[in-house]
Coordinates of C-alpha atoms and ligand atoms in Angstrom, one line a residue:
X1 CA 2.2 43.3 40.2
X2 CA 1.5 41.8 43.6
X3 CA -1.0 39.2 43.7
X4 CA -2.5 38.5 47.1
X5 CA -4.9 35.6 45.7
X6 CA -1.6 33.3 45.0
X7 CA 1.1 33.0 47.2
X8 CA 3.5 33.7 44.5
X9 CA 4.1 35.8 40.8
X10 CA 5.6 33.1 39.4
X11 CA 6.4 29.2 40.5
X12 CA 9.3 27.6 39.0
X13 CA 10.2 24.0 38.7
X14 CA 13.5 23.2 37.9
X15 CA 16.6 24.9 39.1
X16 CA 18.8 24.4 36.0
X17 CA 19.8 26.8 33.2
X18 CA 16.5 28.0 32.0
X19 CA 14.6 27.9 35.2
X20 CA 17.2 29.6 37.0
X21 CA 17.7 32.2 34.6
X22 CA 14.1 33.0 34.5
X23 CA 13.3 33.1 38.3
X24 CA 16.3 35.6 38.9
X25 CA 15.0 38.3 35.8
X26 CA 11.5 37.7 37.2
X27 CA 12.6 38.9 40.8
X28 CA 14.5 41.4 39.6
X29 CA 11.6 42.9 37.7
X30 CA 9.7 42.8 40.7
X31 CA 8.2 39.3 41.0
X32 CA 7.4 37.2 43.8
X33 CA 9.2 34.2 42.8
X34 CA 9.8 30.4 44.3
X35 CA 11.2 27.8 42.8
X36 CA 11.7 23.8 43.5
X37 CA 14.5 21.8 42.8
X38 CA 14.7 17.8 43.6
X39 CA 18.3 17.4 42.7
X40 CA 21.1 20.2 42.4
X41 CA 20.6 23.7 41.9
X42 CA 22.2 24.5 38.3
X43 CA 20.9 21.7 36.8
X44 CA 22.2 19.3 34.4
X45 CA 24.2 21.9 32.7
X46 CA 26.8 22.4 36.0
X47 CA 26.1 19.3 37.6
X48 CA 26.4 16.4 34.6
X49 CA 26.8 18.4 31.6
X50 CA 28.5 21.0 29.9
X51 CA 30.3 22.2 32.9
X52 CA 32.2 19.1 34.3
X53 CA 32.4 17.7 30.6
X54 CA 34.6 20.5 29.3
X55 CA 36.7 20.3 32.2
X56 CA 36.9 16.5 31.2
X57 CA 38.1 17.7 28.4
X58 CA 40.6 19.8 29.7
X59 CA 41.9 17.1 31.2
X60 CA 42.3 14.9 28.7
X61 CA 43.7 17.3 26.2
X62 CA 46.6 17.3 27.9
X63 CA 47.8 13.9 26.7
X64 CA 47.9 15.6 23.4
X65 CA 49.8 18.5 24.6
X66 CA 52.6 16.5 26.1
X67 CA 52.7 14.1 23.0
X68 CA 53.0 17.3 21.0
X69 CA 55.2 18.9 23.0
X70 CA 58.1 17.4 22.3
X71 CA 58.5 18.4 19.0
X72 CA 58.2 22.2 20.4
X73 CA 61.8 20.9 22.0
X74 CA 60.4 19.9 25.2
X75 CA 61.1 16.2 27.4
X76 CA 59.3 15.2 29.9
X77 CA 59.2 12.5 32.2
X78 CA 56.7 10.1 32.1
X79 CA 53.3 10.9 33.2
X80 CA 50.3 9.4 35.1
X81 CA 47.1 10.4 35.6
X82 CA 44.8 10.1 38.7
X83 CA 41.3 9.9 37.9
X84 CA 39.9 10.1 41.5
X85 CA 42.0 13.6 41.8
X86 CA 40.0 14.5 38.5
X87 CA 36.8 14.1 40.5
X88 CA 37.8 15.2 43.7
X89 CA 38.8 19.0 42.2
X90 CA 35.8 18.3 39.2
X91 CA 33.1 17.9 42.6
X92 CA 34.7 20.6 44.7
X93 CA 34.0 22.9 41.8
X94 CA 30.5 22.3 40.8
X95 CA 29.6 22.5 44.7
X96 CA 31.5 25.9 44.4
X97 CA 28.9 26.7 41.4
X98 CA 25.8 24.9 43.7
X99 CA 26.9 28.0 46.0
X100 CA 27.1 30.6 43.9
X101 CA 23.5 29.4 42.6
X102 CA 22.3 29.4 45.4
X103 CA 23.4 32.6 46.5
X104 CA 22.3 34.2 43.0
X105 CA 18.9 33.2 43.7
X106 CA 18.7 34.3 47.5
X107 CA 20.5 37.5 46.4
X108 CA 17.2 38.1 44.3
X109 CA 15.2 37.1 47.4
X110 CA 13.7 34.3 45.1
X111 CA 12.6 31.4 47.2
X112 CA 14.5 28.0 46.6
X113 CA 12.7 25.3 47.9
X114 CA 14.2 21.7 47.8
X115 CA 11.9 18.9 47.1
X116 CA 9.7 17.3 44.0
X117 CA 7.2 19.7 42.9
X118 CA 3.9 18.4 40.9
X119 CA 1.2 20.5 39.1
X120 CA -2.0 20.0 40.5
X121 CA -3.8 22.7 38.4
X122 CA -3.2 25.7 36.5
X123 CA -2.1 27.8 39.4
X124 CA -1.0 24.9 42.1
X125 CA 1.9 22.6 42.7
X126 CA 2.0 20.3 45.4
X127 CA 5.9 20.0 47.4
X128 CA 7.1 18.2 50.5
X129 CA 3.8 17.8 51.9
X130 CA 2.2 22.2 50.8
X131 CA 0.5 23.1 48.2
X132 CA 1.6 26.0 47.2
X133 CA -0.4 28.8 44.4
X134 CA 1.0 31.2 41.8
X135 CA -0.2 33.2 39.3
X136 CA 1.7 31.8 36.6
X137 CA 3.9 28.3 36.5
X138 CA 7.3 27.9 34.7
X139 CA 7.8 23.9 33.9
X140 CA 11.9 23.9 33.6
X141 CA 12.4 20.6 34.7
X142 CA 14.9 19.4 32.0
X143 CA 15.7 15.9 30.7
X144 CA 17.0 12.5 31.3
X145 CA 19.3 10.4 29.5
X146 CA 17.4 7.6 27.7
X147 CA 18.3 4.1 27.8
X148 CA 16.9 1.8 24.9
X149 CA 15.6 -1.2 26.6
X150 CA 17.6 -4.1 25.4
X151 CA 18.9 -7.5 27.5
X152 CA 21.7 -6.3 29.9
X153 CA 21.0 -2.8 29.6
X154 CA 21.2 -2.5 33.7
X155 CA 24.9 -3.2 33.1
X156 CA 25.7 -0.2 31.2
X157 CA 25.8 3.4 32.5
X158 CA 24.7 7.4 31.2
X159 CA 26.6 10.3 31.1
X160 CA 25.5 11.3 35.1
X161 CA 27.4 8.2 36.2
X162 CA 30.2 8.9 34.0
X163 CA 31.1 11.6 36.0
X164 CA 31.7 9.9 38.9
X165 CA 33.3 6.6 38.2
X166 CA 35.2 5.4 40.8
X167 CA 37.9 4.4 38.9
X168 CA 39.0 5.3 34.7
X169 CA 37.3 2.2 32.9
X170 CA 40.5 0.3 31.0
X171 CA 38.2 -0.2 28.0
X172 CA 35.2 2.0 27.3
X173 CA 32.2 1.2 24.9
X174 CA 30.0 3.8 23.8
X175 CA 26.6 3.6 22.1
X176 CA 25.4 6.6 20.3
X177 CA 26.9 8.9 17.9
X178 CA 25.0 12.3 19.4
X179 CA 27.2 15.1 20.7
X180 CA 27.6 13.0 24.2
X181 CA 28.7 9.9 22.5
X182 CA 31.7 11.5 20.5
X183 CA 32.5 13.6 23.4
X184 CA 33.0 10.9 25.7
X185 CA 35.0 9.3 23.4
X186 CA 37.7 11.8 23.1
X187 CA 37.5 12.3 26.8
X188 CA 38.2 8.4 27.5
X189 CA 40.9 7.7 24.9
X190 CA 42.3 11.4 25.7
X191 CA 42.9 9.9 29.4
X192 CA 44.2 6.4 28.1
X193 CA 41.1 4.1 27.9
X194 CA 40.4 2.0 24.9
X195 CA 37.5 3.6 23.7
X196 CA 35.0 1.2 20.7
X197 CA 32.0 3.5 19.5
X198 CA 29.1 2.0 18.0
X199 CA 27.1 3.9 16.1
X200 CA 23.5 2.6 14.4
X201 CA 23.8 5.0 11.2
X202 CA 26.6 5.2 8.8
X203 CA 27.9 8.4 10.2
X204 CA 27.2 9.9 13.6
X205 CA 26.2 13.5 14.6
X206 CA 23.2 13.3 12.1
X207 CA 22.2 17.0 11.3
X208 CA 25.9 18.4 11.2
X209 CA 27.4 19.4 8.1
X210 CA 28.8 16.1 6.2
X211 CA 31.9 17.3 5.4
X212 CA 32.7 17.7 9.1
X213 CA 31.1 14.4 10.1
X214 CA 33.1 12.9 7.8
X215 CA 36.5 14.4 8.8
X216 CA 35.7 14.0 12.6
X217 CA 34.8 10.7 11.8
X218 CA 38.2 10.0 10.4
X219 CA 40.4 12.2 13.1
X220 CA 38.7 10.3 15.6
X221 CA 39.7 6.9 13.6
X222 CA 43.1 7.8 13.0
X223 CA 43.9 9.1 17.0
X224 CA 42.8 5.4 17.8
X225 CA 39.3 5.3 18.7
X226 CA 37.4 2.1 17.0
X227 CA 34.7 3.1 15.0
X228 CA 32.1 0.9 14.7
X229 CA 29.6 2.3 12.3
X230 CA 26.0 1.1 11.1
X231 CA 25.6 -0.8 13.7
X232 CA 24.0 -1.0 17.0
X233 CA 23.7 -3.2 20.3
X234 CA 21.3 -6.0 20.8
X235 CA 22.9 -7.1 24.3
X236 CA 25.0 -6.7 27.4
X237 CA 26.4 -9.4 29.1
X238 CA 28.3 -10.1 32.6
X239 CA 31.4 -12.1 31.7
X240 CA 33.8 -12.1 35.7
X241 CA 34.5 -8.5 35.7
X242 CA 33.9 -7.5 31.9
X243 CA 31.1 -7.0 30.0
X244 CA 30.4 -9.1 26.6
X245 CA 28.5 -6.7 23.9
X246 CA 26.8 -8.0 20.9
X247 CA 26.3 -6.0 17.9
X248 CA 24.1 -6.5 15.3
X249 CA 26.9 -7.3 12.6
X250 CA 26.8 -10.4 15.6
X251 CA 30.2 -9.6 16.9
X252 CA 31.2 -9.0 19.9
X253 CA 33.2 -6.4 22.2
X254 CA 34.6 -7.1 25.4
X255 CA 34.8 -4.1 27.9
X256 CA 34.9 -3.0 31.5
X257 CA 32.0 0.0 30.7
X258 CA 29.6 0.5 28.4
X259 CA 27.6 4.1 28.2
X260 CA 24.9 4.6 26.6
X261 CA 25.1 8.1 25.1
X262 CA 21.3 7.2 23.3
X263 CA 20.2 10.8 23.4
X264 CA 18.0 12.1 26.0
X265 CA 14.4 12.3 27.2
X266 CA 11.8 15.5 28.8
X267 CA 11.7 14.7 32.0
X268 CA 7.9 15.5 32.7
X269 CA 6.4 11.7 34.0
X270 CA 4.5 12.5 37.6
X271 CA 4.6 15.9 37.2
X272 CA 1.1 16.8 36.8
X273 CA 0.9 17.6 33.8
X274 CA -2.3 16.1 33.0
X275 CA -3.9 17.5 36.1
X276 CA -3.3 20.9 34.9
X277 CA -4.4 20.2 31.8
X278 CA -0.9 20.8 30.1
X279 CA -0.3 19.1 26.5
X280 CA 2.8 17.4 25.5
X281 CA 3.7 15.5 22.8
X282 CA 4.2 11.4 22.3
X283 CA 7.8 11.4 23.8
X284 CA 6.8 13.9 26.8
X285 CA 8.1 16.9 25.1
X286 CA 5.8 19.6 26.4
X287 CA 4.2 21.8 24.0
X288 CA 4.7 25.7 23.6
X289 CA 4.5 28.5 21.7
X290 CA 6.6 30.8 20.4
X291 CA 6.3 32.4 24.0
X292 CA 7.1 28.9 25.4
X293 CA 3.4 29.4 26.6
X294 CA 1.7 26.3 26.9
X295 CA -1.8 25.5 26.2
X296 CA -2.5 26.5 29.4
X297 CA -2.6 30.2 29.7
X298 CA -1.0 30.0 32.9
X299 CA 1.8 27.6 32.8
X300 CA 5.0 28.5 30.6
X301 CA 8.1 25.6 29.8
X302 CA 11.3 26.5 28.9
X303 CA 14.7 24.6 28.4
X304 CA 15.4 20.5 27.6
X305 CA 11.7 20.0 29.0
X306 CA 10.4 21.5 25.6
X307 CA 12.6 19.7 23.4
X308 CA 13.6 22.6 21.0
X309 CA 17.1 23.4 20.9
X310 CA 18.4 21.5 23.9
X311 CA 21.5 23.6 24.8
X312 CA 22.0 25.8 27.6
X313 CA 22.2 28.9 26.0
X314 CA 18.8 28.5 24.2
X315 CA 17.5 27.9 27.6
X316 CA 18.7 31.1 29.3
X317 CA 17.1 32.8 26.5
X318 CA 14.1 31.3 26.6
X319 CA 13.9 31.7 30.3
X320 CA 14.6 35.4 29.9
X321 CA 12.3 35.8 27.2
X322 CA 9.6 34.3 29.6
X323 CA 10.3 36.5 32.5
X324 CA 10.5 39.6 29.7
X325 CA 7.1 38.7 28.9
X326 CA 5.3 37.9 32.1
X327 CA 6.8 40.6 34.1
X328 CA 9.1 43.2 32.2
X329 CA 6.0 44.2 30.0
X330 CA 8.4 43.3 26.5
X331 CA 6.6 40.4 24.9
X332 CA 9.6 38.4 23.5
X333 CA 9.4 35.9 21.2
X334 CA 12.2 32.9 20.6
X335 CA 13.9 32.5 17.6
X336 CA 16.3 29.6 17.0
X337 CA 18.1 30.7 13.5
X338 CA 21.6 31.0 13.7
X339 CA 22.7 29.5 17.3
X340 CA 25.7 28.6 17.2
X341 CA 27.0 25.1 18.4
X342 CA 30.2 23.1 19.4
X343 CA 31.0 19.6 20.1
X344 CA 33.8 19.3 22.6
X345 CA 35.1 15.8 20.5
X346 CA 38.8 15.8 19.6
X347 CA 39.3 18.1 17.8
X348 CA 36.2 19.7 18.1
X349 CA 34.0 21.0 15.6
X350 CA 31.7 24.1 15.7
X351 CA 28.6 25.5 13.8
X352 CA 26.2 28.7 12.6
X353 CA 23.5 28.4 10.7
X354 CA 22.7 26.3 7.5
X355 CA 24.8 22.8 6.6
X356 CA 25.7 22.7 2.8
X357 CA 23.0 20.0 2.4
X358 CA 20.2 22.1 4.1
X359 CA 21.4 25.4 2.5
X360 CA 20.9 24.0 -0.9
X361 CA 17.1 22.6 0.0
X362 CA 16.5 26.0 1.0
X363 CA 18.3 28.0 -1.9
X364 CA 18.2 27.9 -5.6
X365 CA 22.1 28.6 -5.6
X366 CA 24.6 28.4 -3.1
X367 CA 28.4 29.1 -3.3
X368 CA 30.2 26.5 -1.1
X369 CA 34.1 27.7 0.1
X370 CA 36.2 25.0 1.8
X371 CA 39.4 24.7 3.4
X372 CA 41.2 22.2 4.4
X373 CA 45.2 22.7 6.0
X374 CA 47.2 21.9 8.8
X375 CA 47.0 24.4 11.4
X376 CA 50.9 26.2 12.2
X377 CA 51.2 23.9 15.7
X378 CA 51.2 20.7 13.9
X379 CA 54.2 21.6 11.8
X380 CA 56.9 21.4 15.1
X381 CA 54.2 19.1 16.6
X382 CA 54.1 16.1 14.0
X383 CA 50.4 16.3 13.9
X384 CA 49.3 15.2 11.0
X385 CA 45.7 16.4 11.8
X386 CA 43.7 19.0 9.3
X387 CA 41.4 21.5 10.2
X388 CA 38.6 21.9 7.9
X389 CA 36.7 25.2 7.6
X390 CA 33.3 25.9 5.2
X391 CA 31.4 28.5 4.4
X392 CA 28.2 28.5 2.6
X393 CA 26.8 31.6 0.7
X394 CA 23.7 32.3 -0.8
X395 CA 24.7 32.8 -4.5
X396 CA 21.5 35.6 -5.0
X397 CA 22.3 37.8 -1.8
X398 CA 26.1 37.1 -1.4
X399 CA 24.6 36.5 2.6
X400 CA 26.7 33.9 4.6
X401 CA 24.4 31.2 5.8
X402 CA 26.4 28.8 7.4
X403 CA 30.1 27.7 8.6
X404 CA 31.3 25.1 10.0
X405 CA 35.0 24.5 11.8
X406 CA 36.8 21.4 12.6
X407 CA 40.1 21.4 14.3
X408 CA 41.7 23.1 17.4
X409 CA 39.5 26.2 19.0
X410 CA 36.6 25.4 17.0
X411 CA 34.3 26.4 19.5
X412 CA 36.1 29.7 20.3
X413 CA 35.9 31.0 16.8
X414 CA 32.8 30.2 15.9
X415 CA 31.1 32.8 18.4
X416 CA 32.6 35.5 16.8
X417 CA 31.3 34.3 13.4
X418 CA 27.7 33.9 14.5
X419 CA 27.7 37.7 15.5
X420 CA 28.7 38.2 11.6
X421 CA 25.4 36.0 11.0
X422 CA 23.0 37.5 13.3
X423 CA 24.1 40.9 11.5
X424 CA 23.2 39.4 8.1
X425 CA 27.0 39.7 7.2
X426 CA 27.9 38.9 3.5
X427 CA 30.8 37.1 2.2
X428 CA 32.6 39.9 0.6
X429 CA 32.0 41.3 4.0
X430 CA 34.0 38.6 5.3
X431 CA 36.7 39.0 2.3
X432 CA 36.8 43.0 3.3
X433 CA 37.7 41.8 7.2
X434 CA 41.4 41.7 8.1
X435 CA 42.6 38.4 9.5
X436 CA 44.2 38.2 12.6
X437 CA 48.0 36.6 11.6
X438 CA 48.9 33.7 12.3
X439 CA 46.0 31.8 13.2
X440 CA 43.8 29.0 11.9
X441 CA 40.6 32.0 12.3
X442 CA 41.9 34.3 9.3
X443 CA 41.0 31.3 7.0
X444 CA 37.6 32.5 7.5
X445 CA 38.3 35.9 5.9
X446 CA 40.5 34.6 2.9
X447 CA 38.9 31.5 1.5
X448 CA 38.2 32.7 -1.7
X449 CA 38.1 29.7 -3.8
X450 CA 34.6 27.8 -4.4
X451 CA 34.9 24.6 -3.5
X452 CA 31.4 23.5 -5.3
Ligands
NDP1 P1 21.6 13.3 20.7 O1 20.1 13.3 20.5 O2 22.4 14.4 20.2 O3 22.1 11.9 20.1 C1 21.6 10.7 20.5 C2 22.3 9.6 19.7 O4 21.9 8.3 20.1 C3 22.0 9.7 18.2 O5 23.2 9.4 17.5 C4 21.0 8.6 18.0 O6 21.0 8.0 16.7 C5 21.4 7.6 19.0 N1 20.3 6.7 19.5 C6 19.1 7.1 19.9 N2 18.4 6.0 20.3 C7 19.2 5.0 20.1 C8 19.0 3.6 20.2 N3 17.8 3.1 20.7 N4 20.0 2.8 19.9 C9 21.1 3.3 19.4 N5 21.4 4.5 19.2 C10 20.4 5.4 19.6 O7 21.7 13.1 22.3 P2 22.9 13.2 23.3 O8 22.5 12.2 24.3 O9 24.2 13.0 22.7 O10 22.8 14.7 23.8 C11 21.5 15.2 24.2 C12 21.4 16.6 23.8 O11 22.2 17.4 24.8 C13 22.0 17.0 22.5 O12 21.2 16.9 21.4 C14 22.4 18.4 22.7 O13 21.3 19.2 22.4 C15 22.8 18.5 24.2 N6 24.2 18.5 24.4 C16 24.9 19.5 24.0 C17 26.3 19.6 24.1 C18 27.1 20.7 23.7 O14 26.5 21.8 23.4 N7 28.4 20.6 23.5 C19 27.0 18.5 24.8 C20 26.1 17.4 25.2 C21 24.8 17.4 25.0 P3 20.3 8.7 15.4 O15 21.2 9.8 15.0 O16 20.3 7.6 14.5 O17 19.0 9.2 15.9

């Protein structure tokens, strides 16, 4: 295992998810590990993503729970909200995190080094000034929110300075209809903003099931978010302290923020990769096999940086699957069927495996179930909000090859669920299961009705 020609086993750049993950089962295999980090240890995921977003969403849940509370027999005063307290607990807690990063990696006696690192070739980077060798090179330096270049662009913000705003926009504009546009959405109008969303498709989060799209689409309508679909932006204006946006329809929307929730890009300019000879594709996606090898035998990528399945949890997986490889002597290949998936919109939604549309490219026959009912809360509530469950089954094998949730504690179920899917689990397997009573999850073991 040791190496004396390189200073290190393995070199890692990027301390987010996948990077992380894959420099502390390195080390703990026995590795001699560094790794850079330019920004904040944890990466996107803790620092602007999934971590202070779902406690955004916490947040602004709770203007539901108060409006529904008082059908459960409850009065309460009036409420206010403090956005800068928000963000003074949200930035205490993800420095907590930073720590406990930090600490996980020094606990493994992996080197963190903070500074830009840059490939010079196949076993060197160049940081702060050293140049520093390894024996193998793990690009996990994640993405960056794009920004389509139209007039006035400068005007508008992404998701990293969404999360600290100094103050809660009154009106909120958001371009984009990807898992960070509709989650923003819910987040703003949860906390009391007037939220528009423009969206350049007939119907956002392209890929999810269309029944779901369709019903979030119309939740998100009826709570009092303005939809704005098939169109996009052509401009940003400065109007005193708003912002003028033109739409392609050639109307207009006057707001105090715009955010630009216009998907993200690999974040791999000026990192080397042409010195080391590593290939990528046209939008900087870097290229790997099912190893997350690159072309180069020595350098490996893992994470957003690859632009596979860009969620967290893919990442750690990869990363593990790397250091598995390199240094735990198990060769371990990714596979990316059945993750499961939730977007933290109001109410959220949550997925496993196939939609009805691609389950039916795929299979000659496929039994669609489908339920649609008010979950037990909304009755005292007033809530006149569905929850829509579906379940897609391979007509020939009876195997379950897809569900998708909508409505409160999507996300929560729908782990469970993908267990039943990695295990091949059939749908009378799921009609054999015992529901837990009362919830909105026993739906998934008594639908038997076919929908299609
Ligand atoms: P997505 O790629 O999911 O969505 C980008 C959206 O922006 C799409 O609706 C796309 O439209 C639209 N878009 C792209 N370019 C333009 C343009 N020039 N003008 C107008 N609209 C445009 O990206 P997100 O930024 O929402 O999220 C990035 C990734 O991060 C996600 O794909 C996901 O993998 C991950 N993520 C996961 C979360 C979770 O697990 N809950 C939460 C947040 C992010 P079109 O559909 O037409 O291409």
């Amino acid at each position: 295992m040791i190496m004396p020609d390189f200073d290190y086993d393995m070199f890692v750049i990027g301390a987010g998810s996948g990077g992380v993950r894959a420099a502390r089962m390195s080390a703990q295999f026995g590795a001699r590990v560094a790794i850079a980090e330019e920004r904040y240890l944890g990466g996107t995921c803790v620092n602007v993503g999934c971590v202070p977003k779902k406690l955004f969403v916490y947040a602004s849940h709770i203007s539901e729970e108060m409006r529904d509370a008082k059908g459960l027999g409850w009065s309460l005063p009036p409420a206010t909200f403090d956005w800068p307290t928000l963000i003074a607990n949200k930035n205490t807690e993800i420095d907590r995190l930073n720590g406990v990063y930090d600490k996980l990696l020094k606990d493994r006696n992996v080197e963190v080094l903070h500074g830009r690192a840059r490939l010079i070739d196949p076993h060197a980077v160049a940081i702060n000034d050293r140049t520093l060798t390894a024996r193998y090179i793990l690009i996990a330096a994640g993405s960056r929110p794009h920004v389509p270049d139209i007039p006035g662009c400068e005007l508008g913000i992404t998701s990293d300075e969404a999360f600290f705003l100094k103050t809660l926009p009154k009106r909120v504009l958001i371009i984009g209809g990807g898992y960070i546009a509709v989650e923003f959405a819910g987040i703003f109008h949860g906390l009391g903003a007037h939220v528009t969303q423009t969206y350049r498709g007939p119907l956002f989060l392209r890929g999810f099931d269309d029944d779901v799209r369709q019903a979030l689409a119309e939740a998100m309508a009826a709570r009092g978010i303005d939809l704005r679909l098939d169109r996009n932006v052509t401009r940003l204006e400065k109007s005193n302290d708003a912002i003028i946006v033109t739409l392609t329809d050639g109307s207009t929307v006057e707001t105090d923020c715009v955010l630009f929730a216009t998907g993200r890009e690999p974040y791999t300019r000026d990192l080397g990769l042409e010195a080391a000879g590593v290939e990528a594709d046209p939008r900087g996606a870097i290229r790997v096999d099912a190893h997350s090898k690159t072309n180069i035998d020595s350098v490996y990528a893992v994470g957003d940086v690859t632009n596979r399945m860009n969620l967290t949890p893919v990442a750690l997986a990869e990363g593990m699957a790397v250091a598995k490889t390199l240094f735990g002597n198990q060769p371990t290949a990714m596979h990316y069927h059945n993750i499961p998936t939730a977007v933290f919109s109001q109410p959220p939604i949550a997925t496993v495996g196939l939609t009805e549309k691609h389950a039916r490219q795929a299979y000659d026959d496929v039994n669609v179930y489908r339920s649609s009912f008010y979950p037990l809360k909304s009755a005292l509530a007033g809530r006149r909000e569905k929850t829509l469950m579906k379940i897609i089954v391979d007509a020939a094998t009876d195997r379950v090859l897809g569900v998708h949730i909508m409505g409160p504690d999507a996300a929560e179920m729908i782990q469970g669920v993908a267990i039943a899917l990695q295990c091949g689990a059939t749908k009378s397997q799921f009609d054999a299961t015992i529901g837990v009573h009362p919830t909105s999850a026993e739906e998934l073991v008594t639908m038997r009705t076919r929908a299609d």
